[in-house]
mmCIF file of C-alpha atoms and ligand atoms in Angstrom:
data_model
loop_
_atom_site.group_PDB
_atom_site.id
_atom_site.type_symbol
_atom_site.label_atom_id
_atom_site.label_comp_id
_atom_site.label_asym_id
_atom_site.label_seq_id
_atom_site.Cartn_x
_atom_site.Cartn_y
_atom_site.Cartn_z
ATOM 1 C CA MET W 1 66.760 122.644 84.977
ATOM 2 C CA ARG W 2 63.439 120.780 84.274
ATOM 3 C CA ALA W 3 60.379 122.705 84.906
ATOM 4 C CA LEU W 4 56.799 121.835 86.114
ATOM 5 C CA ALA W 5 53.693 123.667 85.052
ATOM 6 C CA LEU W 6 51.357 124.633 88.032
ATOM 7 C CA ARG W 7 47.563 124.518 87.238
ATOM 8 C CA THR W 8 48.085 128.372 86.909
ATOM 9 C CA GLY W 9 50.131 127.637 83.733
ATOM 10 C CA THR W 10 53.186 129.035 85.621
ATOM 11 C CA LEU W 11 56.459 127.091 85.057
ATOM 12 C CA ILE W 12 58.654 126.371 88.056
ATOM 13 C CA PRO W 13 61.918 124.379 88.179
ATOM 14 C CA VAL W 14 61.640 120.825 89.912
ATOM 15 C CA LEU W 15 64.352 121.533 92.110
ATOM 16 C CA GLY W 16 64.372 124.559 94.570
ATOM 17 C CA GLN W 17 65.732 125.617 97.933
ATOM 18 C CA GLY W 18 64.302 125.551 101.486
ATOM 19 C CA THR W 19 65.231 127.900 103.969
ATOM 20 C CA TRP W 20 64.091 126.494 107.463
ATOM 21 C CA ARG W 21 66.653 127.598 110.110
ATOM 22 C CA MET W 22 68.371 129.902 107.714
ATOM 23 C CA GLY W 23 69.324 133.355 108.811
ATOM 24 C CA GLU W 24 68.895 132.551 112.418
ATOM 25 C CA ALA W 25 72.622 132.353 113.380
ATOM 26 C CA PRO W 26 74.125 135.783 112.723
ATOM 27 C CA ALA W 27 77.662 134.220 111.944
ATOM 28 C CA ALA W 28 76.380 131.983 109.389
ATOM 29 C CA ARG W 29 74.125 134.546 107.489
ATOM 30 C CA ARG W 30 76.715 135.451 104.955
ATOM 31 C CA ALA W 31 77.840 132.030 103.961
ATOM 32 C CA GLU W 32 74.038 131.017 103.794
ATOM 33 C CA ALA W 33 73.134 134.016 101.445
ATOM 34 C CA GLU W 34 76.216 133.115 99.231
ATOM 35 C CA ALA W 35 75.008 129.356 99.121
ATOM 36 C CA LEU W 36 71.474 130.464 98.331
ATOM 37 C CA ARG W 37 72.438 132.829 95.598
ATOM 38 C CA ALA W 38 74.842 130.168 94.026
ATOM 39 C CA GLY W 39 71.792 127.840 94.200
ATOM 40 C CA ILE W 40 69.814 130.549 92.034
ATOM 41 C CA ASP W 41 72.674 130.780 89.480
ATOM 42 C CA LEU W 42 72.641 127.016 89.237
ATOM 43 C CA GLY W 43 68.861 127.041 88.315
ATOM 44 C CA MET W 44 67.340 126.364 91.801
ATOM 45 C CA THR W 45 65.247 129.515 91.460
ATOM 46 C CA LEU W 46 62.155 128.239 93.640
ATOM 47 C CA ILE W 47 62.831 129.439 97.242
ATOM 48 C CA ASP W 48 60.529 128.220 99.909
ATOM 49 C CA THR W 49 60.034 130.118 103.404
ATOM 50 C CA ALA W 50 57.462 130.890 106.071
ATOM 51 C CA GLU W 51 56.633 133.367 108.414
ATOM 52 C CA MET W 52 57.251 130.789 111.207
ATOM 53 C CA TYR W 53 60.895 130.370 110.304
ATOM 54 C CA GLY W 54 62.746 132.328 112.993
ATOM 55 C CA GLU W 55 59.441 134.110 113.702
ATOM 56 C CA GLY W 56 59.953 136.335 110.501
ATOM 57 C CA GLU W 57 63.772 136.324 110.779
ATOM 58 C CA THR W 58 64.243 133.953 107.789
ATOM 59 C CA GLU W 59 61.942 136.214 105.654
ATOM 60 C CA THR W 60 64.071 139.180 106.751
ATOM 61 C CA PHE W 61 67.239 137.326 105.821
ATOM 62 C CA LEU W 62 65.827 136.448 102.369
ATOM 63 C CA GLY W 63 64.755 139.868 101.753
ATOM 64 C CA GLU W 64 68.604 140.885 102.008
ATOM 65 C CA ALA W 65 69.931 138.058 100.399
ATOM 66 C CA LEU W 66 67.764 138.139 97.439
ATOM 67 C CA ALA W 67 68.256 141.915 96.921
ATOM 68 C CA GLY W 68 68.521 142.391 92.797
ATOM 69 C CA LEU W 69 67.496 138.919 92.382
ATOM 70 C CA ARG W 70 63.697 138.889 93.037
ATOM 71 C CA ARG W 71 62.791 138.897 89.428
ATOM 72 C CA ARG W 72 64.598 135.742 88.801
ATOM 73 C CA VAL W 73 63.167 133.798 91.818
ATOM 74 C CA PHE W 74 59.715 132.095 92.357
ATOM 75 C CA LEU W 75 59.077 132.876 95.828
ATOM 76 C CA VAL W 76 56.930 130.863 98.256
ATOM 77 C CA SER W 77 55.944 131.709 101.797
ATOM 78 C CA LYS W 78 53.573 129.927 104.239
ATOM 79 C CA VAL W 79 51.080 131.515 106.736
ATOM 80 C CA TYR W 80 50.433 130.090 110.156
ATOM 81 C CA PRO W 81 47.079 128.405 110.539
ATOM 82 C CA HIS W 82 46.100 130.909 113.278
ATOM 83 C CA ASN W 83 46.661 133.853 110.739
ATOM 84 C CA ALA W 84 44.572 132.076 108.107
ATOM 85 C CA GLY W 85 41.373 134.050 108.912
ATOM 86 C CA ARG W 86 39.704 136.801 106.902
ATOM 87 C CA ALA W 87 41.127 139.513 109.097
ATOM 88 C CA ARG W 88 44.539 138.191 109.904
ATOM 89 C CA LEU W 89 45.432 136.513 106.512
ATOM 90 C CA PRO W 90 45.945 139.989 104.719
ATOM 91 C CA ARG W 91 47.941 141.381 107.578
ATOM 92 C CA ALA W 92 50.116 138.310 107.979
ATOM 93 C CA CYS W 93 50.665 138.367 103.988
ATOM 94 C CA GLU W 94 51.681 142.094 104.153
ATOM 95 C CA ALA W 95 54.016 141.580 106.866
ATOM 96 C CA SER W 96 55.731 138.793 104.916
ATOM 97 C CA LEU W 97 56.036 140.930 101.755
ATOM 98 C CA ARG W 98 57.564 143.852 103.969
ATOM 99 C CA ARG W 99 60.187 141.467 105.416
ATOM 100 C CA LEU W 100 60.901 139.735 101.950
ATOM 101 C CA ARG W 101 61.141 143.302 100.627
ATOM 102 C CA THR W 102 58.797 142.490 97.552
ATOM 103 C CA ASP W 103 55.210 143.360 96.257
ATOM 104 C CA HIS W 104 53.912 139.785 95.517
ATOM 105 C CA LEU W 105 54.436 136.278 96.522
ATOM 106 C CA ASP W 106 54.463 133.668 93.598
ATOM 107 C CA LEU W 107 52.831 131.179 95.844
ATOM 108 C CA TYR W 108 51.299 131.344 99.330
ATOM 109 C CA LEU W 109 50.725 128.213 101.419
ATOM 110 C CA LEU W 110 48.544 127.430 104.302
ATOM 111 C CA HIS W 111 51.441 125.887 106.685
ATOM 112 C CA TRP W 112 49.146 123.163 108.104
ATOM 113 C CA ARG W 113 45.515 122.755 108.959
ATOM 114 C CA GLY W 114 44.316 124.673 111.819
ATOM 115 C CA ASP W 115 40.833 125.632 113.355
ATOM 116 C CA VAL W 116 39.959 128.525 110.717
ATOM 117 C CA PRO W 117 37.160 126.855 108.549
ATOM 118 C CA LEU W 118 38.832 126.149 105.133
ATOM 119 C CA GLY W 119 36.144 128.098 103.284
ATOM 120 C CA GLU W 120 37.114 131.328 105.105
ATOM 121 C CA THR W 121 40.801 130.667 104.270
ATOM 122 C CA VAL W 122 40.036 129.951 100.640
ATOM 123 C CA GLU W 123 38.174 133.207 100.290
ATOM 124 C CA ALA W 124 40.954 135.257 101.816
ATOM 125 C CA LEU W 125 43.473 133.695 99.865
ATOM 126 C CA GLU W 126 41.392 134.397 96.625
ATOM 127 C CA ALA W 127 41.115 137.887 97.613
ATOM 128 C CA LEU W 128 44.877 138.164 97.857
ATOM 129 C CA VAL W 129 45.199 136.884 94.373
ATOM 130 C CA ARG W 130 42.649 139.411 93.044
ATOM 131 C CA ALA W 131 44.631 142.237 94.916
ATOM 132 C CA GLY W 132 47.942 141.027 93.086
ATOM 133 C CA LYS W 133 49.578 140.330 96.551
ATOM 134 C CA ILE W 134 49.856 136.551 95.539
ATOM 135 C CA ARG W 135 49.944 134.879 92.283
ATOM 136 C CA ALA W 136 48.721 131.453 93.426
ATOM 137 C CA TRP W 137 47.890 129.680 96.667
ATOM 138 C CA GLY W 138 48.242 126.085 98.126
ATOM 139 C CA VAL W 139 48.381 124.176 101.217
ATOM 140 C CA SER W 140 50.850 122.144 103.289
ATOM 141 C CA ASN W 141 50.641 118.921 105.368
ATOM 142 C CA PHE W 142 47.346 118.030 103.919
ATOM 143 C CA ASP W 143 46.347 114.272 103.879
ATOM 144 C CA THR W 144 44.030 112.944 101.265
ATOM 145 C CA GLU W 145 40.866 113.502 103.403
ATOM 146 C CA ASP W 146 41.932 117.143 104.028
ATOM 147 C CA LEU W 147 42.119 117.639 100.451
ATOM 148 C CA ASP W 148 38.622 116.428 100.018
ATOM 149 C CA ASP W 149 37.549 118.846 102.602
ATOM 150 C CA LEU W 150 39.305 121.706 100.762
ATOM 151 C CA ALA W 151 37.524 120.702 97.557
ATOM 152 C CA GLU W 152 34.252 120.817 99.424
ATOM 153 C CA ALA W 153 35.279 124.299 100.804
ATOM 154 C CA GLY W 154 35.667 125.685 97.363
ATOM 155 C CA GLY W 155 39.413 125.223 97.102
ATOM 156 C CA ALA W 156 39.433 123.993 93.363
ATOM 157 C CA ALA W 157 42.228 126.592 92.683
ATOM 158 C CA CYS W 158 44.933 125.108 95.084
ATOM 159 C CA ALA W 159 48.039 124.698 93.076
ATOM 160 C CA VAL W 160 50.393 122.956 95.573
ATOM 161 C CA ASN W 161 50.355 120.839 98.387
ATOM 162 C CA GLN W 162 53.805 120.927 100.150
ATOM 163 C CA ILE W 163 54.354 117.514 102.068
ATOM 164 C CA LEU W 164 56.950 115.288 103.872
ATOM 165 C CA TYR W 165 58.090 112.931 101.067
ATOM 166 C CA ASN W 166 61.446 111.385 100.420
ATOM 167 C CA VAL W 167 62.861 107.968 99.522
ATOM 168 C CA THR W 168 62.811 106.920 103.343
ATOM 169 C CA ARG W 169 59.163 108.173 103.699
ATOM 170 C CA ARG W 170 57.095 106.775 100.883
ATOM 171 C CA GLY W 171 53.690 106.827 102.509
ATOM 172 C CA PRO W 172 52.193 109.551 100.130
ATOM 173 C CA GLU W 173 52.778 107.263 97.348
ATOM 174 C CA PHE W 174 49.774 105.074 98.507
ATOM 175 C CA ASP W 175 46.883 107.557 97.825
ATOM 176 C CA LEU W 176 47.930 111.032 98.502
ATOM 177 C CA LEU W 177 50.114 111.583 95.487
ATOM 178 C CA PRO W 178 47.480 109.813 93.211
ATOM 179 C CA ALA W 179 44.859 112.039 94.790
ATOM 180 C CA MET W 180 46.734 115.224 94.144
ATOM 181 C CA ASP W 181 47.481 114.169 90.449
ATOM 182 C CA ALA W 182 43.596 113.798 89.910
ATOM 183 C CA ARG W 183 42.917 117.135 91.362
ATOM 184 C CA GLY W 184 45.846 118.806 89.505
ATOM 185 C CA ILE W 185 47.673 119.669 92.632
ATOM 186 C CA ALA W 186 51.452 119.685 92.346
ATOM 187 C CA ALA W 187 53.580 118.171 95.146
ATOM 188 C CA MET W 188 56.411 120.041 96.693
ATOM 189 C CA ALA W 189 58.469 117.449 98.652
ATOM 190 C CA TYR W 190 59.967 118.974 101.891
ATOM 191 C CA SER W 191 62.839 117.344 103.849
ATOM 192 C CA PRO W 192 63.716 115.779 100.465
ATOM 193 C CA VAL W 193 67.053 114.532 102.108
ATOM 194 C CA GLU W 194 65.622 113.604 105.544
ATOM 195 C CA GLN W 195 67.175 116.755 107.068
ATOM 196 C CA GLY W 196 70.729 115.357 106.474
ATOM 197 C CA ARG W 197 70.208 112.086 108.069
ATOM 198 C CA LEU W 198 70.189 109.830 104.923
ATOM 199 C CA PRO W 199 72.138 106.530 105.188
ATOM 200 C CA GLY W 200 75.617 106.887 103.435
ATOM 201 C CA ASP W 201 75.700 103.122 102.851
ATOM 202 C CA GLY W 202 73.336 100.327 101.426
ATOM 203 C CA ALA W 203 71.136 100.795 98.409
ATOM 204 C CA LEU W 204 71.379 104.530 98.140
ATOM 205 C CA ALA W 205 75.299 104.324 97.950
ATOM 206 C CA ALA W 206 75.150 101.431 95.636
ATOM 207 C CA VAL W 207 72.982 103.243 93.040
ATOM 208 C CA ALA W 208 74.973 106.462 93.501
ATOM 209 C CA ALA W 209 78.315 104.348 92.738
ATOM 210 C CA ARG W 210 76.721 103.186 89.545
ATOM 211 C CA HIS W 211 76.161 106.845 88.362
ATOM 212 C CA GLY W 212 79.208 108.300 89.819
ATOM 213 C CA ALA W 213 76.849 110.376 92.155
ATOM 214 C CA THR W 214 76.106 110.678 95.801
ATOM 215 C CA PRO W 215 73.429 109.154 97.968
ATOM 216 C CA TYR W 216 71.952 112.660 98.414
ATOM 217 C CA GLN W 217 71.727 113.115 94.706
ATOM 218 C CA VAL W 218 70.096 109.586 94.384
ATOM 219 C CA ALA W 219 67.576 110.527 96.997
ATOM 220 C CA LEU W 220 66.847 113.823 95.225
ATOM 221 C CA ALA W 221 66.546 112.174 91.843
ATOM 222 C CA PHE W 222 64.130 109.497 93.298
ATOM 223 C CA THR W 223 61.963 112.247 94.589
ATOM 224 C CA LEU W 224 61.843 113.996 91.319
ATOM 225 C CA ARG W 225 61.125 110.819 89.281
ATOM 226 C CA ARG W 226 57.482 111.228 89.756
ATOM 227 C CA PRO W 227 55.847 113.807 87.141
ATOM 228 C CA GLY W 228 54.181 116.576 89.340
ATOM 229 C CA VAL W 229 56.670 116.494 91.993
ATOM 230 C CA MET W 230 59.272 119.183 93.060
ATOM 231 C CA ALA W 231 61.665 119.232 95.874
ATOM 232 C CA ILE W 232 63.169 121.890 98.131
ATOM 233 C CA PRO W 233 66.178 120.731 99.686
ATOM 234 C CA LYS W 234 67.692 123.268 102.406
ATOM 235 C CA ALA W 235 71.487 123.583 102.137
ATOM 236 C CA GLY W 236 73.441 126.435 103.989
ATOM 237 C CA ARG W 237 76.662 125.077 102.843
ATOM 238 C CA LEU W 238 77.856 125.793 99.280
ATOM 239 C CA ALA W 239 79.202 122.417 98.494
ATOM 240 C CA HIS W 240 75.959 120.888 99.582
ATOM 241 C CA VAL W 241 74.093 123.389 97.086
ATOM 242 C CA GLN W 242 76.388 122.511 94.258
ATOM 243 C CA GLU W 243 75.854 118.812 94.806
ATOM 244 C CA ASN W 244 72.072 119.094 95.102
ATOM 245 C CA ALA W 245 71.834 121.110 91.903
ATOM 246 C CA ARG W 246 73.383 118.385 89.902
ATOM 247 C CA ALA W 247 70.775 115.804 91.052
ATOM 248 C CA ALA W 248 68.412 117.395 88.622
ATOM 249 C CA ASP W 249 70.327 115.749 85.821
ATOM 250 C CA LEU W 250 70.545 112.532 87.200
ATOM 251 C CA ALA W 251 67.997 109.908 85.746
ATOM 252 C CA LEU W 252 67.422 106.706 87.649
ATOM 253 C CA ASP W 253 66.941 103.587 85.535
ATOM 254 C CA ALA W 254 64.645 100.425 86.111
ATOM 255 C CA GLU W 255 67.591 98.576 87.870
ATOM 256 C CA ASP W 256 68.080 101.677 90.072
ATOM 257 C CA LEU W 257 64.474 101.879 91.212
ATOM 258 C CA ALA W 258 64.205 98.287 91.795
ATOM 259 C CA ALA W 259 67.211 98.453 94.120
ATOM 260 C CA LEU W 260 65.624 101.476 95.909
ATOM 261 C CA ASP W 261 62.318 99.621 96.137
ATOM 262 C CA ALA W 262 63.921 96.683 97.735
ATOM 263 C CA ALA W 263 65.720 98.917 100.386
ATOM 264 C CA PHE W 264 62.886 101.356 100.878
ATOM 265 C CA PRO W 265 59.580 99.419 99.995
ATOM 266 C CA PRO W 266 56.720 101.334 98.525
ATOM 267 C CA PRO W 267 53.594 101.597 100.939
ATOM 268 C CA ARG W 268 51.140 98.643 100.915
ATOM 269 C CA ARG W 269 48.495 100.526 102.944
ATOM 270 C CA LYS W 270 47.449 103.994 103.907
ATOM 271 C CA THR W 271 49.568 105.465 106.481
ATOM 272 C CA PRO W 272 48.641 109.019 107.857
ATOM 273 C CA LEU W 273 50.704 111.629 106.303
ATOM 274 C CA ALA W 274 53.746 112.451 108.580
ATOM 275 C CA MET W 275 54.866 115.925 109.471
ATOM 276 C CA LEU W 276 58.233 117.451 110.639
HETATM 277 P P1 NAP J 301 66.124 118.724 103.974
HETATM 278 O O1 NAP J 301 66.135 119.632 102.922
HETATM 279 O O2 NAP J 301 65.974 117.367 103.933
HETATM 280 O O3 NAP J 301 67.574 118.644 104.858
HETATM 281 C C1 NAP J 301 68.411 119.939 105.252
HETATM 282 C C2 NAP J 301 69.660 119.459 106.028
HETATM 283 O O4 NAP J 301 70.359 118.521 104.968
HETATM 284 C C3 NAP J 301 70.691 120.565 106.310
HETATM 285 O O5 NAP J 301 71.304 120.252 107.496
HETATM 286 C C4 NAP J 301 71.647 120.335 105.190
HETATM 287 O O6 NAP J 301 73.006 120.673 105.646
HETATM 288 C C5 NAP J 301 71.586 118.918 104.832
HETATM 289 N N1 NAP J 301 72.030 118.716 103.386
HETATM 290 C C6 NAP J 301 71.373 119.280 102.398
HETATM 291 N N2 NAP J 301 72.011 119.033 101.145
HETATM 292 C C7 NAP J 301 72.926 117.909 101.565
HETATM 293 C C8 NAP J 301 73.870 117.167 101.058
HETATM 294 N N3 NAP J 301 73.973 117.238 99.486
HETATM 295 N N4 NAP J 301 74.704 116.472 101.620
HETATM 296 C C9 NAP J 301 74.828 116.306 102.855
HETATM 297 N N5 NAP J 301 73.665 117.014 103.637
HETATM 298 C C10 NAP J 301 73.099 117.889 102.911
HETATM 299 O O7 NAP J 301 65.379 119.224 105.279
HETATM 300 P P2 NAP J 301 64.428 120.490 105.742
HETATM 301 O O8 NAP J 301 65.189 121.743 105.806
HETATM 302 O O9 NAP J 301 63.470 120.120 106.818
HETATM 303 O O10 NAP J 301 63.407 120.471 104.408
HETATM 304 C C11 NAP J 301 63.743 121.471 103.379
HETATM 305 C C12 NAP J 301 62.729 122.538 103.244
HETATM 306 O O11 NAP J 301 61.403 122.262 103.350
HETATM 307 C C13 NAP J 301 62.935 123.379 104.590
HETATM 308 O O12 NAP J 301 64.098 124.216 104.628
HETATM 309 C C14 NAP J 301 61.458 124.210 104.540
HETATM 310 O O13 NAP J 301 61.831 125.200 103.534
HETATM 311 C C15 NAP J 301 60.628 123.202 104.014
HETATM 312 N N6 NAP J 301 60.006 122.530 105.133
HETATM 313 C C16 NAP J 301 58.521 122.761 105.060
HETATM 314 C C17 NAP J 301 57.769 121.939 106.271
HETATM 315 C C18 NAP J 301 56.360 122.167 106.181
HETATM 316 O O14 NAP J 301 55.858 121.826 107.035
HETATM 317 N N7 NAP J 301 55.785 122.683 105.153
HETATM 318 C C19 NAP J 301 58.506 121.083 107.165
HETATM 319 C C20 NAP J 301 59.991 121.161 107.033
HETATM 320 C C21 NAP J 301 60.548 121.596 105.950
HETATM 321 P P3 NAP J 301 73.661 122.344 105.433
HETATM 322 O O15 NAP J 301 72.448 123.275 105.756
HETATM 323 O O16 NAP J 301 74.708 122.430 106.516
HETATM 324 O O17 NAP J 301 73.898 122.454 104.012
#
């Protein structure tokens, strides 16, 4: 699996696994845990979660599912904006660590921008780094101007911005992804297969047919074609996990990219960053 270096120097696989809605339905937990572990064996060792998911239930599920595997995993969680102040952030982090049954997070993200001043959040995150509770920190759902504000607030160490980005939602290509490149902030593309709603026909299918691949693999390979971008598809089904893992080996050529550009045109102007 190809890896990407964060500004901290840490290498992480470009293809990981999301966990939104995982562990919420008791009847599905076992199959979901097996799918997740299979994904780790296939190299998708970057695991993304959040205290918000199932109000802690998904982190608890992960704590069980990752038993014995923690050292192989690059573990990411996200803090609610209302918990991102100097008093609440350390407590929220501790609660996530307890549920995840670990002593540190590899990356901790502010889930979206809220009312707590960014400078206060940055200070609290840096204190968690110094305390060894988190290895690195970043943000999520930050648009270009938010990143400017973050930089002004002393957030030069921000390693990642997790954003909605996929072949059907190319808005960030206009100015956000270039701004992140300039600041050394890696992109973590969420909902990279548009929450399972990708068209099964048209350009994605045509490009897939040329490679003996699937439209979902083409969509993931498209997202990963840009340096500095990783993707975290969520798949509770083993077959989906196996299909997604193979996308890391799919290289799209100029003809493929032209066909995808025609069907999913790149942005010609700024559009505000969308959120799901
Ligand atoms: P997604 O990964 O684009 O799509 C997940 C859906 O697609 C699931 O229903 C899954 O089905 C299906 N799927 C996955 N692989 C497939 C394949 N090869 N063929 C057909 N269907 C497939 O959407 P997401 O869950 O919204 O985003 C991924 C992760 O990003 C989340 O889980 C979460 O960790 C993170 N996220 C972050 C934010 C944020 O605000 N920071 C927002 C949204 C998401 P099965 O589960 O049945 O396999």
